[in-house]
Amino acid sequence: MAGGAAPVSGALLCALLWVVAEAAGDGPGGSPAPGAFGRVYRGAVNISAERVYAFAYSSEPGQVDAVRVYVNSSSENLQYPVLFVVRQQKGVLSWQVPLIFRGLYQRTYNYQEVSRTLCPSEPTPETGPSDQVIFVDVASMAPFNITYELLVTRLENFQLETNKAFNFTASPSQPQYFLYKFPQDVDSVIIKVVSDAVYPCSVVSVQDIVCPVYDLDHNVEFNGVYQSMTKQAAITVQRKDFPGEQFFVVFVIKPEDYACGGSVPSSIHGNVNRTWNLQRTKNLQVMIVPSIKKYVYVQAMFFSFLSFLSFYLGSVVVAFVHYIRVRRKASAGRLSPEDGSGIMTSSHPITAGTPEGSSYGAIDESSSSGGRQLSSPERRPPAGSDTDSSVEEESDFDTMPEIESDKNVIRTKVFLYLSDLSRKDRRIVSKKYKIYFWNIITIAVFYALPVIQLVITYQTVVNVTGNQDICYYNFLCAHPLGVLSAFNNILSNVGHMLLGFLFLLIVLRRDILHRRAMEMKDIYTLDYGIPKHFGLFYAMGIALMMEGVLSACYHVCPNYSNFQFDTSFMYMIAGLCMLKLYQTRHPDINASAYSAYASFAVVICLAVLGVVFGKNDMWFWVIFSMIHVLASLALSTQIYYMGRFKIGKCYLGIFRRVAMVLYTDCIQQCSRPMYMDRMVLLIVGNLVNWSFAIFGLVYRPRDFASYILGIFICNLLLYLAFYIIMKLRSSEKLLPIPLFCIVATAVVWAAALYFFFQTLSSWEETPAESREKNRPCILLGFFDDHDVWHFLSAAALFFSFLVLLTLDDDLDVVRRDKIPVF
């Protein structure tokens, strides 16, 4: 039995055990009988007769010897099980046969065959070869004989090797675990486990070298780090977490599959709840590979920052080229009212008469109560005045009685020009839109701080409990740093913050240059181009930065509960873009910041309710679909009538008036719609929204947050497409910069969506099922597909914002009373 380099010591120990056994006899008294590895022992025990076996072996320095004990009993008597106790030098391990596992609804799963690996002991170099003795006690409290079988073997492949696959089998009553030691040049490894079969559900655990090893279903979660598994699992382990530079990899098969997405056993009472010797053997393959080196982290961070800092360089080049072009025009004396990029550069003679085509929406200046009277000096504040009166902000910015009667007439004309919808004082309207900026900063602070605190708590729970089923990472490409489990998913969001800040700088530059241009001439005679109000652009830049912050917070521990963190500011980005697009040609009648953010708050509340109730509750989908359809109709009516559709005392009056208009115009006399272009847009928009409502009602998608985001994005794309088509229809042109931004937006969004749909995890499923979708890194050995989505989506949003910022630069040389409204 004894082997290695110390046969004399092992022989003496065996001889001593044999003498003891011969003197006492191998009988009911329980004296130890010398055992041989690899030999099957059969016997019977009862309350007055137990058996004790002694197994001795010798271990060499640096060699880890593991012993596995296999036992079997034919008895099905749960009242009198056979008890097995294994005594080692530093621990005791015990179990009973039949071995009982408990499942849902008090179900029990009983196994008569059990095999366990004993906790190994490694001799130290100072002590040299050591002799080990294992005692196996077999006993029972039964008043009658119960037969059993015992087999003790030494494991030859107990220690796993780096980059070498190892195949084995396991079952609920026969768990397995192996030892791994870090090589000298490896600081981090990834444990990859695969199986061809989805079920039975299994658990992979990494535990420190401590006895006892927790290798049963009811205790495997007590120590170390663990994951549930169907066909694939991966755990990243760092050397610094194990002072002994070695650990156990434990594999446990669960008695039921519900934890991995399998069927939930029905609740049945009686003896049917007992299952004997259920065949749940699973073939597994484990391979441990080195993880990335520290320099890869540095490369990834340099790549992330330099990639987006190149956008800053490109912006500086464009600004410099623009500056040179303006200087050349100035020296040649060929400056136009504006330089084609939204910045006023010189004055232009303004004619006092009504231009040609005034019947197409312009108001005759000769009218005593007409539009030109609103621009008279009596109405304006002093040139240096920049009042911030709350009275002005709360009164819809109408400072004279004439404007109320005037705008009711103007906004219901068949054809409208921009001059008809930009009649309010520029500075008051500008203050109105700046409220968007200050409000979103307040919202961001109050929203982000609790989110950060919550995700830190999530990460702490994961680190303390070791339960890696809490967070849905791509475990095949999850690179930890400090307390963070997946630093790469957080780093990839830096693009949103850098590009959001760059967009703020671009908007600030335009704002400053525009103000300087305004100070050089009579501000009230500049009736050219789109009115420059930058408040919404500032709000969009802050929203883009906050999307990066909250997306990073979500990816600290991505799961079902905090997915709304990743989507909340996406709603705001989509909503602000639609508002900005509408505000471009409707500056006087756009929604206020308070009503806009209140609407966003309602949307986020609905998203939270959808997360809670949207999975299975039909009543929620019925109510949400009704709200969606009615809101679409109400908003369409307000847009169609340019905000002059009076609701009356009761909000339900709007739907009564809609019904009356439809009956009068479409049924009674079938007249052509007064505003055909708007009608076409609103009909298509309502069809799209009703389709979303029907889809949600029929299919009830589990990812409710993405469902709402899809509604926002589709409406935004529809409105943008309509705007560009109408712009081209009106013989307006696209300058090179906005045209480039449109092409870049389309290309980058297409590439980004390709990587977005490469699903790497899904919290709609169980953690084990989600891990089946995990894939290795694809960029620099550090970033996965979803990280590339983060990079590309940040660039795509940036280009989308630039489209909105530069789309109408061609109109800077066109009078507002010749710019159509659509």
Tab-separated table of N, CA, C and O in Angstrom, residues 380-426:
chain	number	residue	atom	x	y	z
A	380	ARG	N	-40.124	96.047	-27.197
A	380	ARG	CA	-38.881	95.404	-26.809
A	380	ARG	C	-38.336	95.979	-25.530
A	380	ARG	O	-38.453	97.165	-25.260
A	381	PRO	N	-37.647	95.156	-24.767
A	381	PRO	CA	-36.915	95.693	-23.633
A	381	PRO	C	-35.677	96.403	-24.120
A	381	PRO	O	-35.272	96.250	-25.269
A	382	PRO	N	-35.047	97.172	-23.284
A	382	PRO	CA	-33.812	97.853	-23.696
A	382	PRO	C	-32.771	96.860	-24.163
A	382	PRO	O	-32.759	95.700	-23.751
A	383	ALA	N	-31.872	97.345	-25.000
A	383	ALA	CA	-30.889	96.447	-25.604
A	383	ALA	C	-30.046	95.760	-24.573
A	383	ALA	O	-29.646	94.631	-24.740
A	384	GLY	N	-29.731	96.423	-23.489
A	384	GLY	CA	-28.888	95.814	-22.475
A	384	GLY	C	-29.641	95.023	-21.454
A	384	GLY	O	-29.050	94.427	-20.568
A	385	SER	N	-30.968	95.012	-21.541
A	385	SER	CA	-31.780	94.322	-20.533
A	385	SER	C	-31.818	92.849	-20.824
A	385	SER	O	-31.999	92.431	-21.951
A	386	ASP	N	-31.676	92.057	-19.808
A	386	ASP	CA	-31.744	90.594	-19.953
A	386	ASP	C	-32.513	90.044	-18.777
A	386	ASP	O	-32.036	89.243	-17.992
A	387	THR	N	-33.718	90.522	-18.629
A	387	THR	CA	-34.516	90.221	-17.439
A	387	THR	C	-34.787	88.745	-17.320
A	387	THR	O	-34.874	88.031	-18.307
A	388	ASP	N	-34.941	88.316	-16.102
A	388	ASP	CA	-35.205	86.896	-15.813
A	388	ASP	C	-36.477	86.781	-14.989
A	388	ASP	O	-36.558	86.036	-14.028
A	389	SER	N	-37.469	87.567	-15.336
A	389	SER	CA	-38.700	87.626	-14.559
A	389	SER	C	-39.454	86.322	-14.632
A	389	SER	O	-39.664	85.759	-15.703
A	390	SER	N	-39.864	85.805	-13.461
A	390	SER	CA	-40.660	84.584	-13.435
A	390	SER	C	-42.034	84.808	-14.014
A	390	SER	O	-42.689	83.888	-14.498
A	391	VAL	N	-42.507	86.073	-13.989
A	391	VAL	CA	-43.815	86.365	-14.581
A	391	VAL	C	-43.780	86.094	-16.068
A	391	VAL	O	-44.694	85.523	-16.653
A	392	GLU	N	-42.671	86.493	-16.719
A	392	GLU	CA	-42.561	86.256	-18.150
A	392	GLU	C	-42.528	84.776	-18.458
A	392	GLU	O	-43.106	84.309	-19.427
A	393	GLU	N	-41.859	83.984	-17.616
A	393	GLU	CA	-41.722	82.559	-17.887
A	393	GLU	C	-43.023	81.816	-17.674
A	393	GLU	O	-43.285	80.803	-18.303
A	394	GLU	N	-43.870	82.282	-16.773
A	394	GLU	CA	-45.063	81.537	-16.429
A	394	GLU	C	-46.283	81.982	-17.221
A	394	GLU	O	-47.369	81.453	-17.047
A	395	SER	N	-46.165	82.969	-18.091
A	395	SER	CA	-47.318	83.469	-18.819
A	395	SER	C	-47.291	83.087	-20.283
A	395	SER	O	-47.833	83.786	-21.113
A	396	ASP	N	-46.653	81.974	-20.591
A	396	ASP	CA	-46.526	81.505	-21.974
A	396	ASP	C	-45.809	82.528	-22.844
A	396	ASP	O	-45.931	82.523	-24.059
A	397	PHE	N	-45.107	83.481	-22.191
A	397	PHE	CA	-44.262	84.460	-22.855
A	397	PHE	C	-45.044	85.395	-23.779
A	397	PHE	O	-44.490	85.946	-24.710
A	398	ASP	N	-46.334	85.533	-23.588
A	398	ASP	CA	-47.117	86.487	-24.362
A	398	ASP	C	-47.252	87.752	-23.528
A	398	ASP	O	-47.968	87.778	-22.531
A	399	THR	N	-46.578	88.802	-23.932
A	399	THR	CA	-46.502	89.989	-23.093
A	399	THR	C	-47.464	91.082	-23.512
A	399	THR	O	-47.479	92.149	-22.925
A	400	MET	N	-48.254	90.871	-24.578
A	400	MET	CA	-49.238	91.866	-24.992
A	400	MET	C	-50.537	91.177	-25.351
A	400	MET	O	-50.538	90.070	-25.874
A	401	PRO	N	-51.664	91.806	-25.091
A	401	PRO	CA	-52.948	91.180	-25.428
A	401	PRO	C	-53.090	90.906	-26.911
A	401	PRO	O	-53.750	89.959	-27.305
A	402	GLU	N	-52.426	91.744	-27.762
A	402	GLU	CA	-52.620	91.571	-29.193
A	402	GLU	C	-52.126	90.219	-29.691
A	402	GLU	O	-52.663	89.666	-30.635
A	403	ILE	N	-51.087	89.675	-29.023
A	403	ILE	CA	-50.491	88.457	-29.554
A	403	ILE	C	-51.427	87.269	-29.414
A	403	ILE	O	-51.384	86.330	-30.185
A	404	GLU	N	-52.295	87.307	-28.411
A	404	GLU	CA	-53.199	86.188	-28.212
A	404	GLU	C	-54.171	86.079	-29.380
A	404	GLU	O	-54.357	85.022	-29.960
A	405	SER	N	-54.793	87.189	-29.734
A	405	SER	CA	-55.725	87.161	-30.856
A	405	SER	C	-54.994	86.953	-32.167
A	405	SER	O	-55.491	86.309	-33.083
A	406	ASP	N	-53.743	87.460	-32.232
A	406	ASP	CA	-52.992	87.356	-33.469
A	406	ASP	C	-52.558	85.931	-33.747
A	406	ASP	O	-52.683	85.433	-34.861
A	407	LYS	N	-52.040	85.262	-32.741
A	407	LYS	CA	-51.497	83.922	-32.988
A	407	LYS	C	-52.600	82.918	-33.263
A	407	LYS	O	-52.386	81.923	-33.954
A	408	ASN	N	-53.797	83.152	-32.742
A	408	ASN	CA	-54.900	82.259	-33.051
A	408	ASN	C	-55.233	82.295	-34.536
A	408	ASN	O	-55.690	81.307	-35.100
A	409	VAL	N	-55.022	83.437	-35.149
A	409	VAL	CA	-55.277	83.560	-36.573
A	409	VAL	C	-54.111	83.016	-37.384
A	409	VAL	O	-54.277	82.254	-38.326
A	410	ILE	N	-52.899	83.394	-36.956
A	410	ILE	CA	-51.713	83.040	-37.735
A	410	ILE	C	-51.523	81.532	-37.810
A	410	ILE	O	-51.297	80.968	-38.880
A	411	ARG	N	-51.629	80.862	-36.681
A	411	ARG	CA	-51.251	79.445	-36.641
A	411	ARG	C	-52.281	78.521	-37.274
A	411	ARG	O	-52.062	77.329	-37.368
A	412	THR	N	-53.429	79.053	-37.674
A	412	THR	CA	-54.429	78.218	-38.337
A	412	THR	C	-54.465	78.461	-39.836
A	412	THR	O	-55.355	77.964	-40.512
A	413	LYS	N	-53.499	79.217	-40.360
A	413	LYS	CA	-53.441	79.402	-41.807
A	413	LYS	C	-53.003	78.113	-42.482
A	413	LYS	O	-52.322	77.279	-41.904
A	414	VAL	N	-53.379	77.995	-43.738
A	414	VAL	CA	-53.040	76.775	-44.478
A	414	VAL	C	-51.539	76.661	-44.657
A	414	VAL	O	-50.958	75.591	-44.493
A	415	PHE	N	-50.881	77.750	-44.997
A	415	PHE	CA	-49.449	77.741	-45.207
A	415	PHE	C	-48.790	78.668	-44.195
A	415	PHE	O	-49.209	79.809	-44.021
A	416	LEU	N	-47.742	78.160	-43.540
A	416	LEU	CA	-47.044	78.924	-42.511
A	416	LEU	C	-45.578	79.059	-42.876
A	416	LEU	O	-44.986	78.146	-43.472
A	417	TYR	N	-45.032	80.234	-42.512
A	417	TYR	CA	-43.600	80.440	-42.624
A	417	TYR	C	-43.016	80.571	-41.225
A	417	TYR	O	-43.744	80.790	-40.243
A	418	LEU	N	-41.697	80.464	-41.144
A	418	LEU	CA	-41.036	80.515	-39.849
A	418	LEU	C	-41.282	81.842	-39.147
A	418	LEU	O	-41.351	81.902	-37.915
A	419	SER	N	-41.420	82.909	-39.909
A	419	SER	CA	-41.674	84.209	-39.298
A	419	SER	C	-42.990	84.228	-38.526
A	419	SER	O	-43.158	85.022	-37.593
A	420	ASP	N	-43.925	83.361	-38.903
A	420	ASP	CA	-45.208	83.304	-38.207
A	420	ASP	C	-45.092	82.633	-36.847
A	420	ASP	O	-45.942	82.854	-35.978
A	421	LEU	N	-44.072	81.785	-36.658
A	421	LEU	CA	-43.926	81.027	-35.412
A	421	LEU	C	-42.662	81.417	-34.648
A	421	LEU	O	-42.200	80.666	-33.792
A	422	SER	N	-42.092	82.561	-34.992
A	422	SER	CA	-40.934	83.064	-34.231
A	422	SER	C	-41.146	84.534	-33.929
A	422	SER	O	-40.284	85.380	-34.196
A	423	ARG	N	-42.296	84.849	-33.358
A	423	ARG	CA	-42.699	86.225	-33.137
A	423	ARG	C	-42.446	86.696	-31.713
A	423	ARG	O	-42.498	87.888	-31.419
A	424	LYS	N	-42.200	85.783	-30.794
A	424	LYS	CA	-41.958	86.172	-29.403
A	424	LYS	C	-40.552	86.726	-29.240
A	424	LYS	O	-39.662	86.456	-30.058
A	425	ASP	N	-40.360	87.454	-28.156
A	425	ASP	CA	-39.063	88.054	-27.895
A	425	ASP	C	-37.990	86.983	-27.787
A	425	ASP	O	-38.129	86.006	-27.055
A	426	ARG	N	-36.894	87.188	-28.533
A	426	ARG	CA	-35.845	86.166	-28.623
A	426	ARG	C	-35.264	85.824	-27.270
A	426	ARG	O	-35.015	84.660	-26.957
